[in-house]
């Protein structure tokens, strides 16, 4: 009889206790555009269109959404200072535009103002809400994510608006699920940044060898001869 | 024989590529029309109160630093390689008055403003340098090149050319 009750208990536990669904977080990061003030006279100007990194992120969010569990959350982190300054330059409220697009995409919008704010967000206490994906859209070179490029400074970036690979060890490995998908859509990340990401955070990050081109809208494509994605 | 010739050519090419990069970091970009163009720069501009700094515009290939800046009375060997923070609509870099931001090569100025409490990143050289936040300036006149090299790499490891981001031109 005791055995029967024990078996019943185990059966009930297995079949009637609702499974706790882990709600993971998928993070999409958008860096900011350059100012026309700095770029307009250059032979190869950057960011004639303000929304390259917004359009691409929006496209990607639309692709990722159906692949996630219903309880998963997509967080769209956008570097705000560059959009404020670019908005002022072209006399448009880009902040409201981005907020509207985020709302329509179903992603939760989180503005960040500097590297420390971004890392603080990633490193918040996480139990069941670990990061199952992280993708970056923005300016970069082989060693740095440049959230702020040619926006405060001509052809350069203020240090708080960068995430240099030397700082990656400040991101906790435990923030991520063991099989998290990470990718940088910026230029050259596959040449050094991906390797340092693996060393510092313990997981692969896909990145480009060569340049990526956002100029045709949507997701960027590899634009250098011999360019490829690597991790 | 063929292989050794090939290796020799390869070594020569690599050597010239590296020396080219090194030279570019040291040699100011020539600007023969600087003096003529510099006439378009207003003699005084902006807020000229507070401490005075002396700056010499030094355009170096692929560098996003503006030039060398020192305190008044210091030698140029104490000058720092700096970026200039402009405020569009309020104060712009003197060279922009020439119609070309690099059109004031080797002009010297009295600069008014302060250093930011954070540094700026030069993407092509992977280096962080001071940022001078410009409030105003006065033209002093043409100067001589500073015999000094800007900083090269902030990271450890061999020198590597860190190319900047994509050419994003979507309208």
PDB file of N, CA and C in Angstrom, chain A residues 110-165:
ATOM      1  N   UNK A 110      15.353  49.101 -24.033  1.00  0.00           N
ATOM      2  CA  UNK A 110      16.166  49.598 -22.914  1.00  0.00           C
ATOM      3  C   UNK A 110      17.206  50.558 -23.506  1.00  0.00           C
ATOM      4  N   UNK A 111      17.129  51.812 -23.113  1.00  0.00           N
ATOM      5  CA  UNK A 111      18.148  52.773 -23.543  1.00  0.00           C
ATOM      6  C   UNK A 111      19.386  52.593 -22.680  1.00  0.00           C
ATOM      7  N   UNK A 112      20.551  52.692 -23.287  1.00  0.00           N
ATOM      8  CA  UNK A 112      21.751  52.759 -22.451  1.00  0.00           C
ATOM      9  C   UNK A 112      22.578  53.963 -22.896  1.00  0.00           C
ATOM     10  N   UNK A 113      23.349  54.475 -21.956  1.00  0.00           N
ATOM     11  CA  UNK A 113      24.036  55.756 -22.156  1.00  0.00           C
ATOM     12  C   UNK A 113      25.549  55.602 -22.206  1.00  0.00           C
ATOM     13  N   UNK A 114      26.021  54.460 -21.791  1.00  0.00           N
ATOM     14  CA  UNK A 114      27.473  54.223 -21.799  1.00  0.00           C
ATOM     15  C   UNK A 114      27.736  52.728 -21.585  1.00  0.00           C
ATOM     16  N   UNK A 115      29.000  52.352 -21.715  1.00  0.00           N
ATOM     17  CA  UNK A 115      29.397  50.953 -21.564  1.00  0.00           C
ATOM     18  C   UNK A 115      29.033  50.402 -20.191  1.00  0.00           C
ATOM     19  N   UNK A 116      29.281  51.187 -19.155  1.00  0.00           N
ATOM     20  CA  UNK A 116      29.025  50.693 -17.808  1.00  0.00           C
ATOM     21  C   UNK A 116      27.545  50.358 -17.612  1.00  0.00           C
ATOM     22  N   UNK A 117      26.684  51.185 -18.201  1.00  0.00           N
ATOM     23  CA  UNK A 117      25.251  50.929 -18.098  1.00  0.00           C
ATOM     24  C   UNK A 117      24.867  49.634 -18.796  1.00  0.00           C
ATOM     25  N   UNK A 118      25.494  49.383 -19.922  1.00  0.00           N
ATOM     26  CA  UNK A 118      25.231  48.149 -20.672  1.00  0.00           C
ATOM     27  C   UNK A 118      25.684  46.929 -19.864  1.00  0.00           C
ATOM     28  N   UNK A 119      26.894  47.005 -19.344  1.00  0.00           N
ATOM     29  CA  UNK A 119      27.433  45.862 -18.587  1.00  0.00           C
ATOM     30  C   UNK A 119      26.623  45.639 -17.310  1.00  0.00           C
ATOM     31  N   UNK A 120      26.225  46.723 -16.687  1.00  0.00           N
ATOM     32  CA  UNK A 120      25.416  46.605 -15.476  1.00  0.00           C
ATOM     33  C   UNK A 120      24.106  45.884 -15.789  1.00  0.00           C
ATOM     34  N   UNK A 121      23.524  46.206 -16.937  1.00  0.00           N
ATOM     35  CA  UNK A 121      22.280  45.542 -17.319  1.00  0.00           C
ATOM     36  C   UNK A 121      22.515  44.038 -17.541  1.00  0.00           C
ATOM     37  N   UNK A 122      23.582  43.725 -18.280  1.00  0.00           N
ATOM     38  CA  UNK A 122      23.864  42.307 -18.562  1.00  0.00           C
ATOM     39  C   UNK A 122      24.133  41.544 -17.273  1.00  0.00           C
ATOM     40  N   UNK A 123      24.822  42.196 -16.338  1.00  0.00           N
ATOM     41  CA  UNK A 123      25.255  41.520 -15.113  1.00  0.00           C
ATOM     42  C   UNK A 123      24.228  41.565 -13.985  1.00  0.00           C
ATOM     43  N   UNK A 124      23.036  42.028 -14.259  1.00  0.00           N
ATOM     44  CA  UNK A 124      22.039  42.061 -13.187  1.00  0.00           C
ATOM     45  C   UNK A 124      21.818  40.637 -12.670  1.00  0.00           C
ATOM     46  N   UNK A 125      21.388  40.482 -11.396  1.00  0.00           N
ATOM     47  CA  UNK A 125      21.183  39.121 -10.865  1.00  0.00           C
ATOM     48  C   UNK A 125      20.225  38.330 -11.759  1.00  0.00           C
ATOM     49  N   UNK A 126      20.695  37.170 -12.191  1.00  0.00           N
ATOM     50  CA  UNK A 126      19.887  36.355 -13.098  1.00  0.00           C
ATOM     51  C   UNK A 126      19.784  34.940 -12.551  1.00  0.00           C
ATOM     52  N   UNK A 127      18.563  34.427 -12.535  1.00  0.00           N
ATOM     53  CA  UNK A 127      18.356  33.056 -12.083  1.00  0.00           C
ATOM     54  C   UNK A 127      17.762  32.256 -13.236  1.00  0.00           C
ATOM     55  N   UNK A 128      16.498  32.498 -13.515  1.00  0.00           N
ATOM     56  CA  UNK A 128      15.856  31.787 -14.620  1.00  0.00           C
ATOM     57  C   UNK A 128      15.807  32.625 -15.890  1.00  0.00           C
ATOM     58  N   UNK A 129      16.293  33.829 -15.799  1.00  0.00           N
ATOM     59  CA  UNK A 129      16.185  34.722 -16.958  1.00  0.00           C
ATOM     60  C   UNK A 129      17.554  34.990 -17.589  1.00  0.00           C
ATOM     61  N   UNK A 130      18.280  33.928 -17.806  1.00  0.00           N
ATOM     62  CA  UNK A 130      19.610  34.090 -18.393  1.00  0.00           C
ATOM     63  C   UNK A 130      19.502  34.514 -19.864  1.00  0.00           C
ATOM     64  N   UNK A 131      20.612  35.011 -20.351  1.00  0.00           N
ATOM     65  CA  UNK A 131      20.632  35.515 -21.728  1.00  0.00           C
ATOM     66  C   UNK A 131      20.861  34.340 -22.687  1.00  0.00           C
ATOM     67  N   UNK A 132      19.908  34.122 -23.582  1.00  0.00           N
ATOM     68  CA  UNK A 132      20.032  32.997 -24.524  1.00  0.00           C
ATOM     69  C   UNK A 132      20.538  33.456 -25.888  1.00  0.00           C
ATOM     70  N   UNK A 133      20.683  34.771 -26.063  1.00  0.00           N
ATOM     71  CA  UNK A 133      21.208  35.285 -27.326  1.00  0.00           C
ATOM     72  C   UNK A 133      21.610  36.743 -27.174  1.00  0.00           C
ATOM     73  N   UNK A 134      22.638  37.122 -27.909  1.00  0.00           N
ATOM     74  CA  UNK A 134      23.064  38.533 -27.902  1.00  0.00           C
ATOM     75  C   UNK A 134      23.610  38.867 -29.280  1.00  0.00           C
ATOM     76  N   UNK A 135      23.065  39.905 -29.879  1.00  0.00           N
ATOM     77  CA  UNK A 135      23.536  40.308 -31.207  1.00  0.00           C
ATOM     78  C   UNK A 135      23.796  41.808 -31.206  1.00  0.00           C
ATOM     79  N   UNK A 136      24.835  42.202 -31.946  1.00  0.00           N
ATOM     80  CA  UNK A 136      25.233  43.612 -31.972  1.00  0.00           C
ATOM     81  C   UNK A 136      25.172  44.182 -33.380  1.00  0.00           C
ATOM     82  N   UNK A 137      24.552  45.348 -33.496  1.00  0.00           N
ATOM     83  CA  UNK A 137      24.522  46.100 -34.750  1.00  0.00           C
ATOM     84  C   UNK A 137      25.135  47.470 -34.481  1.00  0.00           C
ATOM     85  N   UNK A 138      26.220  47.777 -35.144  1.00  0.00           N
ATOM     86  CA  UNK A 138      26.822  49.089 -34.918  1.00  0.00           C
ATOM     87  C   UNK A 138      28.215  49.159 -35.505  1.00  0.00           C
ATOM     88  N   UNK A 139      28.849  50.317 -35.312  1.00  0.00           N
ATOM     89  CA  UNK A 139      30.224  50.481 -35.764  1.00  0.00           C
ATOM     90  C   UNK A 139      31.142  49.623 -34.914  1.00  0.00           C
ATOM     91  N   UNK A 140      32.195  49.133 -35.549  1.00  0.00           N
ATOM     92  CA  UNK A 140      33.171  48.347 -34.794  1.00  0.00           C
ATOM     93  C   UNK A 140      34.458  48.273 -35.596  1.00  0.00           C
ATOM     94  N   UNK A 141      35.523  47.980 -34.900  1.00  0.00           N
ATOM     95  CA  UNK A 141      36.725  47.532 -35.585  1.00  0.00           C
ATOM     96  C   UNK A 141      37.083  46.178 -34.987  1.00  0.00           C
ATOM     97  N   UNK A 142      38.237  45.675 -35.268  1.00  0.00           N
ATOM     98  CA  UNK A 142      38.526  44.309 -34.835  1.00  0.00           C
ATOM     99  C   UNK A 142      38.676  44.175 -33.319  1.00  0.00           C
ATOM    100  N   UNK A 143      38.829  45.303 -32.621  1.00  0.00           N
ATOM    101  CA  UNK A 143      39.047  45.234 -31.177  1.00  0.00           C
ATOM    102  C   UNK A 143      37.976  45.895 -30.325  1.00  0.00           C
ATOM    103  N   UNK A 144      37.042  46.587 -30.971  1.00  0.00           N
ATOM    104  CA  UNK A 144      36.131  47.415 -30.172  1.00  0.00           C
ATOM    105  C   UNK A 144      34.750  47.526 -30.794  1.00  0.00           C
ATOM    106  N   UNK A 145      33.730  47.505 -29.948  1.00  0.00           N
ATOM    107  CA  UNK A 145      32.404  47.949 -30.367  1.00  0.00           C
ATOM    108  C   UNK A 145      32.364  49.465 -30.154  1.00  0.00           C
ATOM    109  N   UNK A 146      31.974  50.207 -31.186  1.00  0.00           N
ATOM    110  CA  UNK A 146      31.927  51.669 -31.112  1.00  0.00           C
ATOM    111  C   UNK A 146      30.461  52.107 -31.133  1.00  0.00           C
ATOM    112  N   UNK A 147      29.849  52.151 -29.952  1.00  0.00           N
ATOM    113  CA  UNK A 147      28.439  52.568 -29.895  1.00  0.00           C
ATOM    114  C   UNK A 147      28.312  54.017 -30.359  1.00  0.00           C
ATOM    115  N   UNK A 148      29.341  54.797 -30.057  1.00  0.00           N
ATOM    116  CA  UNK A 148      29.359  56.219 -30.387  1.00  0.00           C
ATOM    117  C   UNK A 148      30.546  56.447 -31.323  1.00  0.00           C
ATOM    118  N   UNK A 149      30.272  56.658 -32.594  1.00  0.00           N
ATOM    119  CA  UNK A 149      31.356  56.888 -33.548  1.00  0.00           C
ATOM    120  C   UNK A 149      31.064  58.132 -34.381  1.00  0.00           C
ATOM    121  N   UNK A 150      32.016  59.038 -34.435  1.00  0.00           N
ATOM    122  CA  UNK A 150      31.898  60.282 -35.206  1.00  0.00           C
ATOM    123  C   UNK A 150      30.595  61.003 -34.885  1.00  0.00           C
ATOM    124  N   UNK A 151      30.251  60.991 -33.625  1.00  0.00           N
ATOM    125  CA  UNK A 151      29.009  61.642 -33.198  1.00  0.00           C
ATOM    126  C   UNK A 151      29.314  62.734 -32.172  1.00  0.00           C
ATOM    127  N   UNK A 152      30.078  62.387 -31.147  1.00  0.00           N
ATOM    128  CA  UNK A 152      30.578  63.430 -30.237  1.00  0.00           C
ATOM    129  C   UNK A 152      31.914  63.953 -30.749  1.00  0.00           C
ATOM    130  N   UNK A 153      32.702  63.054 -31.351  1.00  0.00           N
ATOM    131  CA  UNK A 153      34.062  63.394 -31.792  1.00  0.00           C
ATOM    132  C   UNK A 153      34.228  63.022 -33.263  1.00  0.00           C
ATOM    133  N   UNK A 154      34.899  63.873 -33.990  1.00  0.00           N
ATOM    134  CA  UNK A 154      35.075  63.648 -35.424  1.00  0.00           C
ATOM    135  C   UNK A 154      35.939  62.405 -35.684  1.00  0.00           C
ATOM    136  N   UNK A 155      35.354  61.399 -36.278  1.00  0.00           N
ATOM    137  CA  UNK A 155      36.102  60.194 -36.663  1.00  0.00           C
ATOM    138  C   UNK A 155      36.612  59.384 -35.491  1.00  0.00           C
ATOM    139  N   UNK A 156      35.998  59.556 -34.336  1.00  0.00           N
ATOM    140  CA  UNK A 156      36.495  58.880 -33.134  1.00  0.00           C
ATOM    141  C   UNK A 156      35.337  58.606 -32.172  1.00  0.00           C
ATOM    142  N   UNK A 157      35.671  58.034 -31.027  1.00  0.00           N
ATOM    143  CA  UNK A 157      34.641  57.640 -30.059  1.00  0.00           C
ATOM    144  C   UNK A 157      35.041  58.039 -28.650  1.00  0.00           C
ATOM    145  N   UNK A 158      34.102  58.575 -27.879  1.00  0.00           N
ATOM    146  CA  UNK A 158      34.402  58.791 -26.459  1.00  0.00           C
ATOM    147  C   UNK A 158      34.507  57.442 -25.762  1.00  0.00           C
ATOM    148  N   UNK A 159      35.455  57.297 -24.891  1.00  0.00           N
ATOM    149  CA  UNK A 159      35.732  55.996 -24.256  1.00  0.00           C
ATOM    150  C   UNK A 159      34.476  55.355 -23.632  1.00  0.00           C
ATOM    151  N   UNK A 160      33.608  56.122 -22.957  1.00  0.00           N
ATOM    152  CA  UNK A 160      32.409  55.476 -22.385  1.00  0.00           C
ATOM    153  C   UNK A 160      31.452  54.932 -23.449  1.00  0.00           C
ATOM    154  N   UNK A 161      31.603  55.374 -24.683  1.00  0.00           N
ATOM    155  CA  UNK A 161      30.752  54.885 -25.772  1.00  0.00           C
ATOM    156  C   UNK A 161      31.386  53.752 -26.548  1.00  0.00           C
ATOM    157  N   UNK A 162      32.333  53.060 -25.923  1.00  0.00           N
ATOM    158  CA  UNK A 162      32.987  51.917 -26.568  1.00  0.00           C
ATOM    159  C   UNK A 162      32.927  50.697 -25.653  1.00  0.00           C
ATOM    160  N   UNK A 163      33.043  49.533 -26.245  1.00  0.00           N
ATOM    161  CA  UNK A 163      33.268  48.318 -25.450  1.00  0.00           C
ATOM    162  C   UNK A 163      34.479  47.628 -26.078  1.00  0.00           C
ATOM    163  N   UNK A 164      35.635  47.983 -25.555  1.00  0.00           N
ATOM    164  CA  UNK A 164      36.888  47.419 -26.051  1.00  0.00           C
ATOM    165  C   UNK A 164      37.010  45.980 -25.568  1.00  0.00           C
ATOM    166  N   UNK A 165      37.690  45.153 -26.344  1.00  0.00           N
ATOM    167  CA  UNK A 165      37.791  43.737 -25.957  1.00  0.00           C
ATOM    168  C   UNK A 165      38.537  43.562 -24.641  1.00  0.00           C
TER     169      UNK A 165
END
